[in-house]
Structure formats: C-alpha cells, structure tokens
PDB file of C-alpha atoms in Angstrom:
ATOM      1  CA  UNK A   1      -0.425  -0.168   0.217  1.00 44.00           C
ATOM      2  CA  UNK A   2       1.618   3.215  -1.002  1.00 48.00           C
ATOM      3  CA  UNK A   3       1.968   6.116   1.412  1.00 51.00           C
ATOM      4  CA  UNK A   4      -0.858   8.818   0.387  1.00 58.00           C
ATOM      5  CA  UNK A   5      -2.606  10.783   1.914  1.00 54.00           C
ATOM      6  CA  UNK A   6      -6.250   9.235   0.587  1.00 58.00           C
ATOM      7  CA  UNK A   7      -5.690   7.112   4.381  1.00 60.00           C
ATOM      8  CA  UNK A   8      -5.586  10.250   6.759  1.00 51.00           C
ATOM      9  CA  UNK A   9      -8.889  11.467   4.860  1.00 50.00           C
ATOM     10  CA  UNK A  10      -9.993   8.052   5.373  1.00 47.00           C
ATOM     11  CA  UNK A  11      -9.425   7.667   8.611  1.00 49.00           C
ATOM     12  CA  UNK A  12     -11.358  11.004   9.472  1.00 53.00           C
ATOM     13  CA  UNK A  13     -14.024  10.633   7.202  1.00 46.00           C
ATOM     14  CA  UNK A  14     -15.096   6.909   8.745  1.00 54.00           C
ATOM     15  CA  UNK A  15     -15.273   8.873  11.906  1.00 55.00           C
ATOM     16  CA  UNK A  16     -11.580   6.722  13.279  1.00 55.00           C
ATOM     17  CA  UNK A  17     -10.006  10.053  14.506  1.00 56.00           C
ATOM     18  CA  UNK A  18     -13.335  10.490  16.535  1.00 59.00           C
ATOM     19  CA  UNK A  19     -13.820   7.316  17.721  1.00 53.00           C
ATOM     20  CA  UNK A  20     -10.535   6.585  18.821  1.00 67.00           C
ATOM     21  CA  UNK A  21      -8.790  10.304  19.224  1.00 83.00           C
ATOM     22  CA  UNK A  22      -5.479  11.047  16.973  1.00 89.00           C
ATOM     23  CA  UNK A  23      -2.989   9.564  19.145  1.00 91.00           C
ATOM     24  CA  UNK A  24      -5.435   6.261  18.459  1.00 90.00           C
ATOM     25  CA  UNK A  25      -5.513   6.825  14.578  1.00 91.00           C
ATOM     26  CA  UNK A  26      -1.790   8.406  14.078  1.00 93.00           C
ATOM     27  CA  UNK A  27      -0.428   5.668  16.216  1.00 93.00           C
ATOM     28  CA  UNK A  28      -2.386   3.397  13.172  1.00 92.00           C
ATOM     29  CA  UNK A  29      -0.867   5.686  10.484  1.00 93.00           C
ATOM     30  CA  UNK A  30       2.585   5.577  11.884  1.00 94.00           C
ATOM     31  CA  UNK A  31       3.107   2.373  12.277  1.00 92.00           C
ATOM     32  CA  UNK A  32       1.416   1.221   9.085  1.00 92.00           C
ATOM     33  CA  UNK A  33       4.083   3.256   7.032  1.00 93.00           C
ATOM     34  CA  UNK A  34       6.919   2.748   9.300  1.00 93.00           C
ATOM     35  CA  UNK A  35       6.711   7.157   9.908  1.00 95.00           C
ATOM     36  CA  UNK A  36       9.303   8.588  11.479  1.00 94.00           C
ATOM     37  CA  UNK A  37      10.219  11.609  13.199  1.00 96.00           C
ATOM     38  CA  UNK A  38      11.396  14.599  11.362  1.00 96.00           C
ATOM     39  CA  UNK A  39      11.930  18.619  12.227  1.00 96.00           C
ATOM     40  CA  UNK A  40       8.938  20.113  11.223  1.00 96.00           C
ATOM     41  CA  UNK A  41      10.542  23.696  11.384  1.00 95.00           C
ATOM     42  CA  UNK A  42      13.336  23.079   9.234  1.00 95.00           C
ATOM     43  CA  UNK A  43      10.883  22.001   6.195  1.00 94.00           C
ATOM     44  CA  UNK A  44       9.844  25.771   6.326  1.00 93.00           C
ATOM     45  CA  UNK A  45      12.579  27.689   7.349  1.00 94.00           C
ATOM     46  CA  UNK A  46      14.181  28.408   4.211  1.00 93.00           C
ATOM     47  CA  UNK A  47      10.871  29.406   2.344  1.00 92.00           C
ATOM     48  CA  UNK A  48      10.377  31.763   5.219  1.00 93.00           C
ATOM     49  CA  UNK A  49      14.335  32.944   5.017  1.00 95.00           C
ATOM     50  CA  UNK A  50      13.421  33.702   1.692  1.00 95.00           C
ATOM     51  CA  UNK A  51      10.256  35.665   2.437  1.00 96.00           C
ATOM     52  CA  UNK A  52      11.866  38.207   4.010  1.00 95.00           C
ATOM     53  CA  UNK A  53      15.211  38.022   1.745  1.00 97.00           C
ATOM     54  CA  UNK A  54      12.674  39.533  -0.609  1.00 97.00           C
ATOM     55  CA  UNK A  55      10.556  42.019   1.307  1.00 96.00           C
ATOM     56  CA  UNK A  56      13.123  44.100   2.337  1.00 95.00           C
ATOM     57  CA  UNK A  57      13.872  45.372  -1.726  1.00 94.00           C
ATOM     58  CA  UNK A  58      10.192  44.777  -2.717  1.00 97.00           C
ATOM     59  CA  UNK A  59       8.134  47.154  -3.691  1.00 97.00           C
ATOM     60  CA  UNK A  60       5.055  45.907  -2.148  1.00 98.00           C
ATOM     61  CA  UNK A  61       6.379  46.647   1.405  1.00 97.00           C
ATOM     62  CA  UNK A  62       5.181  50.555   0.356  1.00 97.00           C
ATOM     63  CA  UNK A  63       1.491  48.259  -0.071  1.00 98.00           C
ATOM     64  CA  UNK A  64      -0.931  49.604   2.863  1.00 98.00           C
ATOM     65  CA  UNK A  65      -1.650  45.878   4.147  1.00 98.00           C
ATOM     66  CA  UNK A  66      -5.428  46.641   4.839  1.00 97.00           C
ATOM     67  CA  UNK A  67      -5.691  47.980   1.239  1.00 98.00           C
ATOM     68  CA  UNK A  68      -3.491  45.537  -0.473  1.00 98.00           C
ATOM     69  CA  UNK A  69      -5.044  42.252   1.034  1.00 97.00           C
ATOM     70  CA  UNK A  70      -8.740  44.007   0.125  1.00 96.00           C
ATOM     71  CA  UNK A  71      -7.786  44.580  -3.061  1.00 96.00           C
ATOM     72  CA  UNK A  72      -6.929  40.602  -3.699  1.00 95.00           C
ATOM     73  CA  UNK A  73     -10.068  39.158  -1.685  1.00 93.00           C
ATOM     74  CA  UNK A  74     -11.961  41.414  -4.132  1.00 91.00           C
ATOM     75  CA  UNK A  75     -10.482  40.440  -7.134  1.00 90.00           C
ATOM     76  CA  UNK A  76     -10.470  36.770  -6.082  1.00 88.00           C
ATOM     77  CA  UNK A  77     -13.542  36.622  -4.884  1.00 68.00           C
ATOM     78  CA  UNK A  78     -14.533  33.823  -2.713  1.00 56.00           C
ATOM     79  CA  UNK A  79     -18.086  33.155  -0.591  1.00 51.00           C
ATOM     80  CA  UNK A  80     -19.999  30.619   1.223  1.00 43.00           C
ATOM     81  CA  UNK A  81     -21.402  30.097  -2.181  1.00 44.00           C
ATOM     82  CA  UNK A  82     -18.245  29.833  -4.256  1.00 50.00           C
ATOM     83  CA  UNK A  83     -14.935  29.419  -2.428  1.00 58.00           C
ATOM     84  CA  UNK A  84     -11.802  31.454  -4.036  1.00 65.00           C
ATOM     85  CA  UNK A  85      -9.742  30.187  -7.157  1.00 72.00           C
ATOM     86  CA  UNK A  86      -6.866  28.932  -6.719  1.00 87.00           C
ATOM     87  CA  UNK A  87      -4.565  31.584  -8.035  1.00 93.00           C
ATOM     88  CA  UNK A  88      -1.815  30.828 -11.262  1.00 94.00           C
ATOM     89  CA  UNK A  89       1.852  32.152 -11.143  1.00 96.00           C
ATOM     90  CA  UNK A  90       1.116  34.319 -14.184  1.00 96.00           C
ATOM     91  CA  UNK A  91      -2.222  36.023 -12.806  1.00 95.00           C
ATOM     92  CA  UNK A  92      -0.614  36.677  -9.817  1.00 97.00           C
ATOM     93  CA  UNK A  93       1.980  38.659 -11.244  1.00 97.00           C
ATOM     94  CA  UNK A  94      -0.063  40.297 -12.870  1.00 97.00           C
ATOM     95  CA  UNK A  95      -2.562  41.253  -9.989  1.00 97.00           C
ATOM     96  CA  UNK A  96       0.777  42.682  -8.266  1.00 98.00           C
ATOM     97  CA  UNK A  97       1.353  44.852 -11.149  1.00 97.00           C
ATOM     98  CA  UNK A  98      -1.750  46.177 -11.688  1.00 97.00           C
ATOM     99  CA  UNK A  99      -2.435  46.855  -7.553  1.00 98.00           C
ATOM    100  CA  UNK A 100       1.096  48.579  -7.550  1.00 98.00           C
ATOM    101  CA  UNK A 101      -0.602  51.182 -10.735  1.00 97.00           C
ATOM    102  CA  UNK A 102      -3.627  51.743  -8.783  1.00 96.00           C
ATOM    103  CA  UNK A 103      -1.486  52.830  -5.917  1.00 97.00           C
ATOM    104  CA  UNK A 104       1.097  54.517  -8.329  1.00 97.00           C
ATOM    105  CA  UNK A 105       4.311  52.506  -7.042  1.00 97.00           C
ATOM    106  CA  UNK A 106       6.777  52.725  -9.138  1.00 96.00           C
ATOM    107  CA  UNK A 107       8.780  49.279  -9.981  1.00 95.00           C
ATOM    108  CA  UNK A 108      11.475  48.765 -12.141  1.00 96.00           C
ATOM    109  CA  UNK A 109      11.897  45.690 -14.374  1.00 95.00           C
ATOM    110  CA  UNK A 110      13.856  43.438 -11.870  1.00 95.00           C
ATOM    111  CA  UNK A 111      11.453  44.484  -8.986  1.00 96.00           C
ATOM    112  CA  UNK A 112       8.862  42.619 -11.542  1.00 96.00           C
ATOM    113  CA  UNK A 113      11.163  39.605 -12.268  1.00 96.00           C
ATOM    114  CA  UNK A 114      11.138  39.384  -8.739  1.00 97.00           C
ATOM    115  CA  UNK A 115       7.605  38.970  -8.236  1.00 97.00           C
ATOM    116  CA  UNK A 116       7.818  35.142  -9.804  1.00 97.00           C
ATOM    117  CA  UNK A 117       9.730  35.002  -6.391  1.00 97.00           C
ATOM    118  CA  UNK A 118       7.756  36.147  -4.463  1.00 97.00           C
ATOM    119  CA  UNK A 119       5.225  33.627  -5.727  1.00 97.00           C
ATOM    120  CA  UNK A 120       7.338  30.979  -5.482  1.00 96.00           C
ATOM    121  CA  UNK A 121       8.076  32.087  -1.515  1.00 96.00           C
ATOM    122  CA  UNK A 122       4.671  31.817  -1.231  1.00 95.00           C
ATOM    123  CA  UNK A 123       3.687  28.616  -2.646  1.00 94.00           C
ATOM    124  CA  UNK A 124       4.211  26.384   0.968  1.00 89.00           C
ATOM    125  CA  UNK A 125       3.074  23.042  -0.726  1.00 85.00           C
ATOM    126  CA  UNK A 126       4.607  23.581  -4.147  1.00 87.00           C
ATOM    127  CA  UNK A 127       1.857  22.684  -6.032  1.00 90.00           C
ATOM    128  CA  UNK A 128       2.106  25.613  -8.284  1.00 94.00           C
ATOM    129  CA  UNK A 129      -1.424  27.518  -6.855  1.00 95.00           C
ATOM    130  CA  UNK A 130      -2.214  29.714  -4.286  1.00 94.00           C
ATOM    131  CA  UNK A 131      -4.927  28.950  -2.298  1.00 91.00           C
ATOM    132  CA  UNK A 132      -6.741  31.802   0.251  1.00 91.00           C
ATOM    133  CA  UNK A 133      -4.207  31.088   3.042  1.00 90.00           C
ATOM    134  CA  UNK A 134      -1.053  31.108   0.629  1.00 93.00           C
ATOM    135  CA  UNK A 135      -1.489  34.713  -0.285  1.00 95.00           C
ATOM    136  CA  UNK A 136      -3.109  35.825   2.301  1.00 94.00           C
ATOM    137  CA  UNK A 137      -0.465  34.773   5.376  1.00 93.00           C
ATOM    138  CA  UNK A 138       2.045  35.494   2.685  1.00 95.00           C
ATOM    139  CA  UNK A 139       1.263  39.144   1.441  1.00 97.00           C
ATOM    140  CA  UNK A 140       0.893  39.959   4.672  1.00 96.00           C
ATOM    141  CA  UNK A 141       4.734  39.058   5.625  1.00 95.00           C
ATOM    142  CA  UNK A 142       5.625  41.667   2.108  1.00 98.00           C
ATOM    143  CA  UNK A 143       2.825  44.676   2.719  1.00 98.00           C
ATOM    144  CA  UNK A 144       3.540  47.115   5.154  1.00 97.00           C
ATOM    145  CA  UNK A 145       1.538  47.811   8.547  1.00 97.00           C
ATOM    146  CA  UNK A 146       1.834  46.848  12.444  1.00 97.00           C
ATOM    147  CA  UNK A 147       0.956  43.369  13.547  1.00 96.00           C
ATOM    148  CA  UNK A 148      -2.620  44.195  14.798  1.00 97.00           C
ATOM    149  CA  UNK A 149      -3.244  45.706  10.954  1.00 98.00           C
ATOM    150  CA  UNK A 150      -1.405  42.568   9.693  1.00 97.00           C
ATOM    151  CA  UNK A 151      -3.963  40.076  12.053  1.00 97.00           C
ATOM    152  CA  UNK A 152      -7.109  41.959  10.951  1.00 97.00           C
ATOM    153  CA  UNK A 153      -6.723  41.728   7.171  1.00 97.00           C
ATOM    154  CA  UNK A 154      -5.344  38.153   7.191  1.00 96.00           C
ATOM    155  CA  UNK A 155      -8.584  37.661   9.561  1.00 96.00           C
ATOM    156  CA  UNK A 156     -11.059  39.663   6.802  1.00 95.00           C
ATOM    157  CA  UNK A 157      -9.396  37.021   4.022  1.00 94.00           C
ATOM    158  CA  UNK A 158     -10.403  33.844   5.930  1.00 94.00           C
ATOM    159  CA  UNK A 159     -13.717  35.226   6.563  1.00 93.00           C
ATOM    160  CA  UNK A 160     -15.510  34.070   3.606  1.00 88.00           C
ATOM    161  CA  UNK A 161     -18.968  34.335   4.703  1.00 88.00           C
ATOM    162  CA  UNK A 162     -18.380  38.089   5.823  1.00 90.00           C
ATOM    163  CA  UNK A 163     -19.843  36.997   9.204  1.00 94.00           C
ATOM    164  CA  UNK A 164     -17.680  38.214  11.339  1.00 96.00           C
ATOM    165  CA  UNK A 165     -16.122  34.875  12.506  1.00 97.00           C
ATOM    166  CA  UNK A 166     -13.768  32.669  11.787  1.00 96.00           C
ATOM    167  CA  UNK A 167     -15.049  28.820  11.977  1.00 95.00           C
ATOM    168  CA  UNK A 168     -12.767  25.371  11.894  1.00 95.00           C
ATOM    169  CA  UNK A 169     -13.453  25.143   8.017  1.00 92.00           C
ATOM    170  CA  UNK A 170     -11.780  28.607   7.341  1.00 93.00           C
ATOM    171  CA  UNK A 171      -9.330  28.378   9.723  1.00 95.00           C
ATOM    172  CA  UNK A 172      -7.977  25.097   8.045  1.00 93.00           C
ATOM    173  CA  UNK A 173      -7.774  26.594   4.835  1.00 89.00           C
ATOM    174  CA  UNK A 174      -5.288  28.929   6.420  1.00 92.00           C
ATOM    175  CA  UNK A 175      -3.816  25.988   8.183  1.00 94.00           C
ATOM    176  CA  UNK A 176      -3.619  22.954   4.880  1.00 92.00           C
ATOM    177  CA  UNK A 177      -0.790  24.665   3.263  1.00 90.00           C
ATOM    178  CA  UNK A 178       1.500  24.892   6.190  1.00 93.00           C
ATOM    179  CA  UNK A 179       0.522  21.460   7.333  1.00 95.00           C
ATOM    180  CA  UNK A 180       1.942  20.475   3.845  1.00 92.00           C
ATOM    181  CA  UNK A 181       4.958  22.577   3.603  1.00 93.00           C
ATOM    182  CA  UNK A 182       5.712  21.143   7.293  1.00 96.00           C
ATOM    183  CA  UNK A 183       5.820  17.809   6.949  1.00 95.00           C
ATOM    184  CA  UNK A 184       7.931  15.353   4.640  1.00 95.00           C
ATOM    185  CA  UNK A 185       6.335  13.136   1.327  1.00 94.00           C
ATOM    186  CA  UNK A 186       7.262  10.414   3.481  1.00 94.00           C
ATOM    187  CA  UNK A 187       4.291  11.250   5.976  1.00 95.00           C
ATOM    188  CA  UNK A 188       1.878  12.341   3.353  1.00 94.00           C
ATOM    189  CA  UNK A 189      -0.636   9.454   5.058  1.00 95.00           C
ATOM    190  CA  UNK A 190      -0.578  11.159   8.406  1.00 95.00           C
ATOM    191  CA  UNK A 191      -1.362  15.001   6.599  1.00 95.00           C
ATOM    192  CA  UNK A 192      -5.318  14.478   6.918  1.00 94.00           C
ATOM    193  CA  UNK A 193      -5.159  13.753  10.700  1.00 95.00           C
ATOM    194  CA  UNK A 194      -2.187  16.294  11.731  1.00 96.00           C
ATOM    195  CA  UNK A 195      -4.285  19.164   9.830  1.00 95.00           C
ATOM    196  CA  UNK A 196      -7.657  18.235  12.195  1.00 95.00           C
ATOM    197  CA  UNK A 197      -5.283  18.038  15.268  1.00 96.00           C
ATOM    198  CA  UNK A 198      -4.211  21.583  14.440  1.00 97.00           C
ATOM    199  CA  UNK A 199      -7.282  23.102  13.580  1.00 97.00           C
ATOM    200  CA  UNK A 200      -8.767  21.589  16.481  1.00 96.00           C
ATOM    201  CA  UNK A 201      -6.108  22.848  18.910  1.00 97.00           C
ATOM    202  CA  UNK A 202      -5.548  26.147  17.438  1.00 97.00           C
ATOM    203  CA  UNK A 203      -9.063  26.633  17.317  1.00 97.00           C
ATOM    204  CA  UNK A 204      -9.446  26.045  20.627  1.00 96.00           C
ATOM    205  CA  UNK A 205      -6.449  28.431  21.280  1.00 97.00           C
ATOM    206  CA  UNK A 206      -8.281  31.013  19.622  1.00 97.00           C
ATOM    207  CA  UNK A 207     -11.373  31.063  20.864  1.00 97.00           C
ATOM    208  CA  UNK A 208     -10.767  32.417  24.517  1.00 95.00           C
ATOM    209  CA  UNK A 209     -14.759  32.431  25.409  1.00 94.00           C
ATOM    210  CA  UNK A 210     -15.154  28.882  24.017  1.00 93.00           C
ATOM    211  CA  UNK A 211     -18.457  30.414  21.618  1.00 92.00           C
ATOM    212  CA  UNK A 212     -17.392  27.764  18.847  1.00 92.00           C
ATOM    213  CA  UNK A 213     -15.967  30.321  16.972  1.00 93.00           C
ATOM    214  CA  UNK A 214     -13.205  33.006  16.523  1.00 97.00           C
ATOM    215  CA  UNK A 215     -13.194  36.763  16.541  1.00 97.00           C
ATOM    216  CA  UNK A 216     -10.550  39.067  14.985  1.00 97.00           C
ATOM    217  CA  UNK A 217     -10.257  40.541  18.506  1.00 97.00           C
ATOM    218  CA  UNK A 218      -9.253  37.046  19.819  1.00 98.00           C
ATOM    219  CA  UNK A 219      -6.829  36.070  16.723  1.00 98.00           C
ATOM    220  CA  UNK A 220      -5.075  39.411  17.566  1.00 98.00           C
ATOM    221  CA  UNK A 221      -4.871  38.203  21.095  1.00 98.00           C
ATOM    222  CA  UNK A 222      -3.487  34.746  20.284  1.00 98.00           C
ATOM    223  CA  UNK A 223      -0.947  36.851  18.556  1.00 97.00           C
ATOM    224  CA  UNK A 224      -0.092  39.423  20.709  1.00 97.00           C
ATOM    225  CA  UNK A 225       0.325  36.147  23.396  1.00 97.00           C
ATOM    226  CA  UNK A 226       3.052  35.706  20.987  1.00 96.00           C
ATOM    227  CA  UNK A 227       1.770  32.887  19.275  1.00 96.00           C
ATOM    228  CA  UNK A 228       2.645  32.069  15.355  1.00 95.00           C
ATOM    229  CA  UNK A 229       0.915  29.919  12.912  1.00 95.00           C
ATOM    230  CA  UNK A 230       4.124  28.489  12.126  1.00 94.00           C
ATOM    231  CA  UNK A 231       5.539  27.568  15.543  1.00 96.00           C
ATOM    232  CA  UNK A 232       2.521  26.793  16.860  1.00 97.00           C
ATOM    233  CA  UNK A 233       2.370  23.898  13.939  1.00 96.00           C
ATOM    234  CA  UNK A 234       5.942  22.615  14.600  1.00 96.00           C
ATOM    235  CA  UNK A 235       5.256  22.320  18.444  1.00 96.00           C
ATOM    236  CA  UNK A 236       2.147  20.298  17.045  1.00 96.00           C
ATOM    237  CA  UNK A 237       3.790  17.816  14.948  1.00 95.00           C
ATOM    238  CA  UNK A 238       6.856  17.477  15.989  1.00 95.00           C
ATOM    239  CA  UNK A 239       5.870  16.770  19.821  1.00 94.00           C
ATOM    240  CA  UNK A 240       2.724  14.617  18.632  1.00 94.00           C
ATOM    241  CA  UNK A 241       5.009  12.744  16.054  1.00 95.00           C
ATOM    242  CA  UNK A 242       7.535  11.660  17.847  1.00 95.00           C
ATOM    243  CA  UNK A 243       5.824  11.341  21.528  1.00 94.00           C
ATOM    244  CA  UNK A 244       3.876   8.035  19.986  1.00 95.00           C
ATOM    245  CA  UNK A 245       6.700   7.018  17.919  1.00 93.00           C
ATOM    246  CA  UNK A 246       8.895   6.697  20.617  1.00 93.00           C
ATOM    247  CA  UNK A 247       5.942   4.960  22.440  1.00 92.00           C
ATOM    248  CA  UNK A 248       5.399   2.524  19.522  1.00 90.00           C
ATOM    249  CA  UNK A 249       9.401   1.953  19.508  1.00 90.00           C
ATOM    250  CA  UNK A 250       9.800   1.120  23.328  1.00 90.00           C
ATOM    251  CA  UNK A 251       6.585  -1.185  22.544  1.00 89.00           C
ATOM    252  CA  UNK A 252       8.777  -2.937  19.679  1.00 85.00           C
ATOM    253  CA  UNK A 253      11.904  -2.895  21.934  1.00 88.00           C
ATOM    254  CA  UNK A 254       9.664  -4.542  25.007  1.00 89.00           C
ATOM    255  CA  UNK A 255       8.372  -7.437  22.746  1.00 86.00           C
ATOM    256  CA  UNK A 256      11.760  -7.890  21.630  1.00 86.00           C
ATOM    257  CA  UNK A 257      13.443  -8.659  24.736  1.00 87.00           C
ATOM    258  CA  UNK A 258      10.205 -10.657  25.907  1.00 85.00           C
ATOM    259  CA  UNK A 259      10.039 -12.890  23.007  1.00 83.00           C
ATOM    260  CA  UNK A 260      14.402 -13.300  23.486  1.00 80.00           C
ATOM    261  CA  UNK A 261      13.371 -14.324  27.060  1.00 77.00           C
ATOM    262  CA  UNK A 262      11.286 -17.271  26.269  1.00 71.00           C
ATOM    263  CA  UNK A 263      12.182 -20.607  26.438  1.00 66.00           C
ATOM    264  CA  UNK A 264      14.032 -22.461  23.204  1.00 61.00           C
ATOM    265  CA  UNK A 265      14.816 -18.922  21.570  1.00 54.00           C
ATOM    266  CA  UNK A 266      17.916 -18.809  20.126  1.00 54.00           C
ATOM    267  CA  UNK A 267      19.949 -15.904  22.410  1.00 50.00           C
ATOM    268  CA  UNK A 268      19.954 -12.570  21.197  1.00 46.00           C
ATOM    269  CA  UNK A 269      16.947 -13.651  18.767  1.00 46.00           C
ATOM    270  CA  UNK A 270      13.393 -11.542  18.123  1.00 42.00           C
ATOM    271  CA  UNK A 271      10.595 -13.329  16.462  1.00 44.00           C
ATOM    272  CA  UNK A 272       7.229 -11.487  16.393  1.00 40.00           C
ATOM    273  CA  UNK A 273       4.635  -9.779  13.811  1.00 38.00           C
ATOM    274  CA  UNK A 274       7.784  -7.529  12.116  1.00 37.00           C
ATOM    275  CA  UNK A 275      10.036 -10.305  11.087  1.00 42.00           C
ATOM    276  CA  UNK A 276      12.936 -12.260  13.093  1.00 41.00           C
ATOM    277  CA  UNK A 277      16.257 -11.014  13.237  1.00 38.00           C
ATOM    278  CA  UNK A 278      19.541 -12.759  14.746  1.00 42.00           C
ATOM    279  CA  UNK A 279      21.917 -10.925  16.659  1.00 37.00           C
ATOM    280  CA  UNK A 280      24.426 -14.129  15.967  1.00 40.00           C
ATOM    281  CA  UNK A 281      24.829 -13.755  12.594  1.00 42.00           C
ATOM    282  CA  UNK A 282      22.954 -10.354  11.534  1.00 38.00           C
ATOM    283  CA  UNK A 283      20.501 -11.711   9.457  1.00 40.00           C
ATOM    284  CA  UNK A 284      17.040 -10.496   9.412  1.00 35.00           C
ATOM    285  CA  UNK A 285      14.089 -12.052   7.659  1.00 41.00           C
ATOM    286  CA  UNK A 286      10.593  -9.901   6.811  1.00 38.00           C
ATOM    287  CA  UNK A 287       7.312 -11.059   8.485  1.00 38.00           C
ATOM    288  CA  UNK A 288       4.447 -11.371   6.649  1.00 35.00           C
ATOM    289  CA  UNK A 289       3.582  -7.892   6.996  1.00 36.00           C
ATOM    290  CA  UNK A 290       6.679  -7.259   5.123  1.00 38.00           C
ATOM    291  CA  UNK A 291       7.601  -4.185   8.093  1.00 39.00           C
ATOM    292  CA  UNK A 292      10.894  -4.189   9.906  1.00 37.00           C
ATOM    293  CA  UNK A 293      11.589  -2.732  13.224  1.00 36.00           C
ATOM    294  CA  UNK A 294      11.829   0.484  13.625  1.00 37.00           C
ATOM    295  CA  UNK A 295      15.640   2.159  12.463  1.00 33.00           C
ATOM    296  CA  UNK A 296      14.502   6.063  13.562  1.00 35.00           C
ATOM    297  CA  UNK A 297      16.331   8.888  14.730  1.00 31.00           C
ATOM    298  CA  UNK A 298      16.777   9.088  19.168  1.00 38.00           C
ATOM    299  CA  UNK A 299      14.282  11.873  17.804  1.00 40.00           C
ATOM    300  CA  UNK A 300      13.518  15.513  15.751  1.00 40.00           C
ATOM    301  CA  UNK A 301      16.341  17.622  15.998  1.00 39.00           C
ATOM    302  CA  UNK A 302      15.572  20.845  17.969  1.00 40.00           C
ATOM    303  CA  UNK A 303      14.788  23.909  16.439  1.00 40.00           C
TER     304      UNK A 303
END
C-alpha cells in the first residue's frame, strides 16, 4: 500500500479519528507506513528566510496591508457559496502589477521579475498555485503595516462568508498548506490527521470565550500573546509525532526482549510480527507484514 494522504482522509471521514482520538489513529498510520519523526521547522525555514530577504527589497513593502489584501480579496473573490479560486503564477504577478499601478507605486523590471520569486516563496505546498491561506499569510509579510493591521487584514480574507467570525473550516483553509509544507512526502498519509489535530488545537487556543467561533479580536489577542502559526504547528507536529513514535518504539523493544527471553528461543533472537532478527549472524527476515523494525532517529532535532 502506498503512503498516500487518502489513508488519513479515510480515518477522518469514517469517524475513526473522532472515535479513537488523534493518538490512536495516528499510531495506526505511523505503524502502517513506518513513519519516523522529522523536524517540521527545518522544512519551512528556507522559505520563510526567502520571504524576509525579498520583502526588504520589494516594492510591495510600500503597499498598506489592509488595502493590499482587500484588493486581492475583491479580485479573487470567494464566499460560502463559491470558494475562492486558486491563484496561478502568471495571474498573481499580473494582479500585483495592477495593484502597484493602482497605488502609483513605481517599480523597475528587476523588481517585476522578482514577483515570480515572491509567488514561489508563498507557495508553501509547492503545487504551483496559491490558496487563500497562502496568499493572505504570504502577502501580509510583504505589505507594510503593524501586527494588528496584518492580523485583522488576514482575518477578513479568511472570513469567506463575511459573518465576522472564522469557523473551523475557514481556519483549515489557512492551515492546510502549512501542514503540507511542514511534513515530508513519506508522511503524506499522516497529513490529514495532523491537519485536523492542528485545526482543533489552534481553534481551541484562539476561541477564548469558547463560543465555537473566532473573532478578529480573539485572533489578534492570540498573536499578541506571542503565538504564530508556524511555531504552533511545529510544536504540534514535532511533539505529537515524536511521542507516538517513541512510545511505539519502546513497545517493539519490549516485545523483542520478551520474545528473546522465551524458553527455547536462541540467544539474541527476536521473532515477532515485524519479522525475525538474529544477532549472532546479523540476519533479518521479514515477517508476513513485510515491515522491518523501526530504526528511526532518537528524536527530531531542535530548532
């Protein structure tokens, strides 16, 4: 069975994640595909650094964040009836050039060419298009304004139905590309579960009055307490995956030790569902499952 995200979607769709919890479902997927821990921050760090470098020299730094994001929101569209379209690379650059012209912000050919690099820096999941979450979060880095102005402008973009509150599904649109960018291809089957876990946890953190919606004031308050999406996601991914992997590794080690201590078992031999390992000659034979014992790292590297 290939390591495909459809497995994780199946767990969510069939209700397994709700019935068994994130840990139980993630444990099954991690064992199924022998997924090892990874450093989530390291997968996105270069892209964030690239954004910082480009933002310092881009003419976009002269665009007020509220006005700039409103321009994109109005042009791209999107509502509870008709979701916003994904932005293609050429269309994105054309819209930026139109925005700069609308605001009478001068730019030279080199800066215009850099707009393609701006697009690439925001394409977190690398699929060649920008979702609402990607362009809203990305452009808030490039446009000028205070943190409060940026948070409220991003909020307005995510609030697709304009009811003044963000639902879980609207927050998921924001988080989804980040989860994909912060997980390796070999963990694709785990992404839908991580995405649901992240949405549930961050939504709970932001929803201070627990009224089942997030207001712009609540999102701003969450940010002012020192939180940001990348660090919070990295904490969830790194801690949850590592703890489950470590627990399962300990269980396998315990089973291996108990099996080797059984009367009649050769010294240093392990015989279980993961196969047979004999330390005397260093040979390993796969069991019926075709899986090998986990040989992952001791844990994710620190930031």
